[in-house]
PDB file of C-alpha atoms and ligand atoms in Angstrom:
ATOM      1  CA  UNK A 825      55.000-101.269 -23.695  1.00 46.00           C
ATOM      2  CA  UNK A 826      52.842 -98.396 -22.598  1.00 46.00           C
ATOM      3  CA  UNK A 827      52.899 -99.307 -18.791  1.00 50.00           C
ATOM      4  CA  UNK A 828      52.972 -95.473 -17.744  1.00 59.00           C
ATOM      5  CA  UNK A 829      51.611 -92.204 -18.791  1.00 74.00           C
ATOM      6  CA  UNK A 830      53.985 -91.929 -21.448  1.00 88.00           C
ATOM      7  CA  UNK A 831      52.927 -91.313 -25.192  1.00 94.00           C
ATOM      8  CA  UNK A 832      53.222 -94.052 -26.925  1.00 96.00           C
ATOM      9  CA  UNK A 833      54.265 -94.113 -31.299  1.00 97.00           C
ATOM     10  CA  UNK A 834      53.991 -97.560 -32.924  1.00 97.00           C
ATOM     11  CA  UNK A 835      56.446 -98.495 -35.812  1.00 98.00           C
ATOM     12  CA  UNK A 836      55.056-100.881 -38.570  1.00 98.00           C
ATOM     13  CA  UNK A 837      57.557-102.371 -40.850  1.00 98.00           C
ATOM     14  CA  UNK A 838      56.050-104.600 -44.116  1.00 98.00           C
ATOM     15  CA  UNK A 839      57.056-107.281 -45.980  1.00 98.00           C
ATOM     16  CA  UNK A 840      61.158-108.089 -46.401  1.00 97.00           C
ATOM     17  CA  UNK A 841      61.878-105.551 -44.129  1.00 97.00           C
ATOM     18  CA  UNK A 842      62.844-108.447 -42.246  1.00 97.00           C
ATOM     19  CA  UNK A 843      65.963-108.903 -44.625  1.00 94.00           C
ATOM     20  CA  UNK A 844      67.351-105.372 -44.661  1.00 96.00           C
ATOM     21  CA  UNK A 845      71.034-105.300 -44.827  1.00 91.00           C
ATOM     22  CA  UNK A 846      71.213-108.213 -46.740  1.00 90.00           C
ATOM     23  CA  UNK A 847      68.340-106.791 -49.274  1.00 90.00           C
ATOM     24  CA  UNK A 848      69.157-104.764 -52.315  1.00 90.00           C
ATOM     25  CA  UNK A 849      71.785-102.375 -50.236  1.00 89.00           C
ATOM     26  CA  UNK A 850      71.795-100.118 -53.262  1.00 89.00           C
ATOM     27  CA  UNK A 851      67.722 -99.169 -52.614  1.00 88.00           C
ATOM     28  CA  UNK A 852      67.766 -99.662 -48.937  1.00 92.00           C
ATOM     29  CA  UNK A 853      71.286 -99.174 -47.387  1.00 87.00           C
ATOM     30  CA  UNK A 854      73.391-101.442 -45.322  1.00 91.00           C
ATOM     31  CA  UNK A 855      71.299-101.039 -41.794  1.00 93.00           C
ATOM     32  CA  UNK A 856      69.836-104.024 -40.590  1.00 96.00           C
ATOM     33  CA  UNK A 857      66.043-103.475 -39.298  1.00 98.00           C
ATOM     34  CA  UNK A 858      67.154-104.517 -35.729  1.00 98.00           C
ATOM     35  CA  UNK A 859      70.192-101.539 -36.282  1.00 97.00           C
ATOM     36  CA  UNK A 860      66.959 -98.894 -37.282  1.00 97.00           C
ATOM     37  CA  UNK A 861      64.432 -99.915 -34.480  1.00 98.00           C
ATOM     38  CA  UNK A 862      67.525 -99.325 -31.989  1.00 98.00           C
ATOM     39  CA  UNK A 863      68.185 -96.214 -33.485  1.00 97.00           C
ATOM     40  CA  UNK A 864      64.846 -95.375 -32.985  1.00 98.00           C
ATOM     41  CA  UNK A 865      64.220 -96.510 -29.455  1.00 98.00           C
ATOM     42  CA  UNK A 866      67.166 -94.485 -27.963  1.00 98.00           C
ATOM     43  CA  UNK A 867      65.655 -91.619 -29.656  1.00 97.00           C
ATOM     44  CA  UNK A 868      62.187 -92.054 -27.763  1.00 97.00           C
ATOM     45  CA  UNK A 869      64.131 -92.982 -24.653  1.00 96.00           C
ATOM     46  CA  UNK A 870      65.498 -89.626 -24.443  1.00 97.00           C
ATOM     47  CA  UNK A 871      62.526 -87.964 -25.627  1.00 96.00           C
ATOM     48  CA  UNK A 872      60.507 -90.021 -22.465  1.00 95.00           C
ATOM     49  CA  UNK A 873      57.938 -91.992 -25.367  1.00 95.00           C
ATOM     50  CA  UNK A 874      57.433 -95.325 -25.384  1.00 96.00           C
ATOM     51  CA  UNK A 875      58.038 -96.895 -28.969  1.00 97.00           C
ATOM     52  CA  UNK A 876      56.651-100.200 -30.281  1.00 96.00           C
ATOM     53  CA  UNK A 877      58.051-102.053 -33.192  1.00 97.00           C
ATOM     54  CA  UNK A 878      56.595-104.818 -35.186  1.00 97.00           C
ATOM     55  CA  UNK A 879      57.460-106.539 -38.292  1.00 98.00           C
ATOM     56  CA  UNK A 880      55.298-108.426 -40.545  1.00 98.00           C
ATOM     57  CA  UNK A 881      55.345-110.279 -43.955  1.00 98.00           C
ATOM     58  CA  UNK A 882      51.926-110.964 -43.865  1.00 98.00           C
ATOM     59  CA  UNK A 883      49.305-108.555 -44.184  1.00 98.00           C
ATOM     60  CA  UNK A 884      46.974-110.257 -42.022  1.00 98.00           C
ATOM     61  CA  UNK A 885      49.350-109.869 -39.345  1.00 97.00           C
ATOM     62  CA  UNK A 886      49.850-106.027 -40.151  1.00 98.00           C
ATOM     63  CA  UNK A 887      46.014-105.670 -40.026  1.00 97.00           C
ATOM     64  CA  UNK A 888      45.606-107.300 -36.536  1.00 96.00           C
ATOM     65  CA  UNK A 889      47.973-104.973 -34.685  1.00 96.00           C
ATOM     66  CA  UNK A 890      46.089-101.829 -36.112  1.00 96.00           C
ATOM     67  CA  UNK A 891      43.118-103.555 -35.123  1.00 95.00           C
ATOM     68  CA  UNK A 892      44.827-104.206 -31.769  1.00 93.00           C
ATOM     69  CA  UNK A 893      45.455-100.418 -31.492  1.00 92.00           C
ATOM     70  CA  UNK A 894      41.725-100.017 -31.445  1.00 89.00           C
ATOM     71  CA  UNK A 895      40.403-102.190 -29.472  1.00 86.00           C
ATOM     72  CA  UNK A 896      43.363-103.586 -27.253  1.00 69.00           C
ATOM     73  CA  UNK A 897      44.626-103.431 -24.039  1.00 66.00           C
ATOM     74  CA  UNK A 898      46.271-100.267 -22.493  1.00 64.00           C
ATOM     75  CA  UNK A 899      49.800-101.825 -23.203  1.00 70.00           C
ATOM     76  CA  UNK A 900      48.513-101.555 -27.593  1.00 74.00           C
ATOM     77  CA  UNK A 901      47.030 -97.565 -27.527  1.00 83.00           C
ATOM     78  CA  UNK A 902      49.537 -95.701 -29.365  1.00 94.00           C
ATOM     79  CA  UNK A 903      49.489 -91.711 -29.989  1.00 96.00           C
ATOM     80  CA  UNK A 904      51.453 -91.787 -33.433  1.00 97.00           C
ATOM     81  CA  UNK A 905      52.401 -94.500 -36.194  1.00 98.00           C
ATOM     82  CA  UNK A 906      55.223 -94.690 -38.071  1.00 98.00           C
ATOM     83  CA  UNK A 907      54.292 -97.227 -41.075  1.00 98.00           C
ATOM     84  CA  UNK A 908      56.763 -98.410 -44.098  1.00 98.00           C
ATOM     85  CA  UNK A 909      54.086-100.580 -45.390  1.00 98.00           C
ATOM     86  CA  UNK A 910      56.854-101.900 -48.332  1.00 98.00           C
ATOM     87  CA  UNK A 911      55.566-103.702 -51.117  1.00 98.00           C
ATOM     88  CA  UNK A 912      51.835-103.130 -49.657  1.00 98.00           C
ATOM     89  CA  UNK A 913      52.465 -99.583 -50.270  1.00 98.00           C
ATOM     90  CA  UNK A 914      51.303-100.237 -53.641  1.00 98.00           C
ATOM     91  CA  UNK A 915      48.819-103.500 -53.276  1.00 98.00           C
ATOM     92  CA  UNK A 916      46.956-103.302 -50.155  1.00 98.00           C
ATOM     93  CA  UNK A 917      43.490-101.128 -49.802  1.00 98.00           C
ATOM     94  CA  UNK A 918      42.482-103.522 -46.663  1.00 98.00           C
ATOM     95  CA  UNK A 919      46.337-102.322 -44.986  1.00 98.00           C
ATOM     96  CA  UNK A 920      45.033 -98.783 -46.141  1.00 98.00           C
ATOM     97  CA  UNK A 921      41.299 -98.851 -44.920  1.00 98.00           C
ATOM     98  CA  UNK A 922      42.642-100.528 -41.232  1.00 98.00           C
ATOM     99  CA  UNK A 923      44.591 -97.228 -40.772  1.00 98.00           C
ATOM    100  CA  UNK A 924      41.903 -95.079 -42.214  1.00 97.00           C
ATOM    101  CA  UNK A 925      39.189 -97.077 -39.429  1.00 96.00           C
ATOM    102  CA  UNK A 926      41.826 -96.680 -36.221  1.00 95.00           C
ATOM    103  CA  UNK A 927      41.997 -92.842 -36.606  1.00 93.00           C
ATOM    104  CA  UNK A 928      45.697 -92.648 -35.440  1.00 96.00           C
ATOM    105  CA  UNK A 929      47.637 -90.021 -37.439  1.00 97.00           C
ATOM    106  CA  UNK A 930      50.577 -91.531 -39.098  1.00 98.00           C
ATOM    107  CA  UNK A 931      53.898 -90.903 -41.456  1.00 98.00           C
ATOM    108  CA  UNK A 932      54.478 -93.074 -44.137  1.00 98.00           C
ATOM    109  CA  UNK A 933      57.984 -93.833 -44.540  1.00 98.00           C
ATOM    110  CA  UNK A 934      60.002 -95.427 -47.639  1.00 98.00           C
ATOM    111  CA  UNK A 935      63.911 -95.973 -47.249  1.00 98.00           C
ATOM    112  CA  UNK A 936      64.564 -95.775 -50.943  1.00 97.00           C
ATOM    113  CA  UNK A 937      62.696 -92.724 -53.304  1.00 98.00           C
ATOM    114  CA  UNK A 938      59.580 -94.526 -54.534  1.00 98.00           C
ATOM    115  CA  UNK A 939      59.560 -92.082 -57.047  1.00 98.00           C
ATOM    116  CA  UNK A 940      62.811 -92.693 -58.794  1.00 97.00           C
ATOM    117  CA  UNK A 941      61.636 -96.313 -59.769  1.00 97.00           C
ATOM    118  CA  UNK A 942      60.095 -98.417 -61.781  1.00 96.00           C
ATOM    119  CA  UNK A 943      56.584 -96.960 -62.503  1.00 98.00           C
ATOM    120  CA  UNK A 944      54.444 -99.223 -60.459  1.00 96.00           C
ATOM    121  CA  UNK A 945      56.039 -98.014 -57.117  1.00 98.00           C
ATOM    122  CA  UNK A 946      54.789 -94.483 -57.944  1.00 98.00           C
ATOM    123  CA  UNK A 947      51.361 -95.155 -56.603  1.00 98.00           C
ATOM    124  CA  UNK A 948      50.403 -95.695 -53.243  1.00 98.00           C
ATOM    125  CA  UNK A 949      47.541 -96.311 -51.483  1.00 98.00           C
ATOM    126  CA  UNK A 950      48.581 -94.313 -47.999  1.00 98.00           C
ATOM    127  CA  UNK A 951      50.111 -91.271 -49.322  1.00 98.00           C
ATOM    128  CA  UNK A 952      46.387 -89.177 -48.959  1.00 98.00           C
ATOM    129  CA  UNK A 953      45.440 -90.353 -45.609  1.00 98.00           C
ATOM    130  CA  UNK A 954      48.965 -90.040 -44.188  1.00 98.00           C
ATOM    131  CA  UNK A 955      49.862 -87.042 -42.023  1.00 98.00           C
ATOM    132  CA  UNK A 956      52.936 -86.787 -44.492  1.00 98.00           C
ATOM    133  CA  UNK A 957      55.290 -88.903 -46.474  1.00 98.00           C
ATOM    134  CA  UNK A 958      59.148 -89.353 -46.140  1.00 98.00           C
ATOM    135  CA  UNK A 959      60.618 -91.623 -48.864  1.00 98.00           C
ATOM    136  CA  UNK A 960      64.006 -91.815 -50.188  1.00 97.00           C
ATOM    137  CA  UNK A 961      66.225 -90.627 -47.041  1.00 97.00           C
ATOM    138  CA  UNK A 962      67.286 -93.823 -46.244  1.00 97.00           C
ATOM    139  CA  UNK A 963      67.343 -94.865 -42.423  1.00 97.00           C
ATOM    140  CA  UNK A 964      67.156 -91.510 -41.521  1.00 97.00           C
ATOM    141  CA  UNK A 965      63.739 -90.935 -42.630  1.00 98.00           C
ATOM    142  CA  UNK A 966      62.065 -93.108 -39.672  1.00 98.00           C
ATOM    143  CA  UNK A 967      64.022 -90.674 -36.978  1.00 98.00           C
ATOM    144  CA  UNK A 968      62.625 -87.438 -39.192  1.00 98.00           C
ATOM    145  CA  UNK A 969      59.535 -89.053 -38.913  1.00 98.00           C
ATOM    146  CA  UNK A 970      59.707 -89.891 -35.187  1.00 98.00           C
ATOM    147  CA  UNK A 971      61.045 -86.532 -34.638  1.00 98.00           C
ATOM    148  CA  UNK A 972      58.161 -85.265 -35.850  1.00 98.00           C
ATOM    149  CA  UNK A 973      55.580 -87.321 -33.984  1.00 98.00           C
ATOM    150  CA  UNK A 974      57.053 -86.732 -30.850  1.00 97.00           C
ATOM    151  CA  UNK A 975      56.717 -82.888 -31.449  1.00 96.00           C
ATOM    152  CA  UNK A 976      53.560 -83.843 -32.485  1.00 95.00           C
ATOM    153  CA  UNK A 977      52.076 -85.705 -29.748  1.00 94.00           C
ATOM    154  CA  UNK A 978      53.735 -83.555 -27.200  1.00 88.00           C
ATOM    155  CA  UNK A 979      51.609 -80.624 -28.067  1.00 68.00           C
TER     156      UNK A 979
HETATM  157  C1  LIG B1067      60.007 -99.652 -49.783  1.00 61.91           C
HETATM  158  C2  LIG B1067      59.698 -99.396 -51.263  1.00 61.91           C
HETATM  159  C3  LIG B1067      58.708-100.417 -51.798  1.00 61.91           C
HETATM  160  O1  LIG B1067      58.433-100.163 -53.169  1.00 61.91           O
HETATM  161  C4  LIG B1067      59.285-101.816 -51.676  1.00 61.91           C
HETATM  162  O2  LIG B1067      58.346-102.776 -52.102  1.00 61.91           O
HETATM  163  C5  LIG B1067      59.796-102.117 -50.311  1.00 61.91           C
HETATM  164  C6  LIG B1067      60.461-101.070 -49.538  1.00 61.91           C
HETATM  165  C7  LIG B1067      61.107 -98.721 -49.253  1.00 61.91           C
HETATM  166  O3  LIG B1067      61.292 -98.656 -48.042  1.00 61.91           O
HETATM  167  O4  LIG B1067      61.817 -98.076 -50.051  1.00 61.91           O
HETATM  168  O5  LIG B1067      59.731-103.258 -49.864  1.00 61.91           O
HETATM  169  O6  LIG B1067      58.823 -99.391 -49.032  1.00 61.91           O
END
């Protein structure tokens, strides 16, 4: 929660995300979402940002908290987002215009190499508004990507 001055980078994980760990270890690795996000939040504790996480397997839901960056409360402004939109990657224009209408720079993040599968992962609709794209490093792509927001927004 952004109660201070701090900058503030949201994390968005999509649909099944929710299962890591138990999901297809071969494509996604053994972490556990709740084993990422904690990775994650020590690394913005020492870097003094505040991190928000939120998990959704709607899209609706995904939507609302962009929409929530927009127009919410102080506690909802973030600097930076951090999105593995999952299987919306390659369905959802209204996921992509919601980011497009906020304005808030953002990495796109895939655990397993989008590329390397079946043909109708190749596409997404985020990859050309996204600041840049990290997909295939496993867990360790979300704290690349946070490193580089945080170099980012500190500038
Ligand atoms: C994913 C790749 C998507 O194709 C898939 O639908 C996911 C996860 C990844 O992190 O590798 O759910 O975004």
């Amino acid at each position: 929660m952004a109660e201070n001055n701090f900058k503030s980078v949201l994390v968005l994980h999509g649909p099944n995300l929710n299962l890591l760990g138990l999901r297809e270890p071969n494509h996604y690795g053994n972490n556990t979402l709740a084993d990422i996000d904690s990775l994650m939040a020590k690394r913005a504790k020492e870097a003094n940002i505040n991190l928000q996480s939120f998990q959704s397997n709607s899209e609706v839901e995904l939507i609302q908290r962009l929409h929530d960056v927009a127009n919410g409360s102080a506690d909802k402004k973030v600097d930076f987002i951090i999105i593995n939109p999952a299987a919306f990657t390659h369905t959802s224009v209204a996921l992509r215009d919601a980011l497009s209408a906020i304005k808030v720079p953002f990495v796109e993040v895939h655990l397993s190499n989008i590329y390397a599968r079946e043909t109708f992962r190749h596409h997404s609709y985020f990859s050309d508004i996204a600041v840049g794209v990290i997909s295939g490093l496993g867990a360790q792509g979300y704290l690349l990507a946070l490193d580089y927001a945080i170099q980012t927004i500190a500038d």
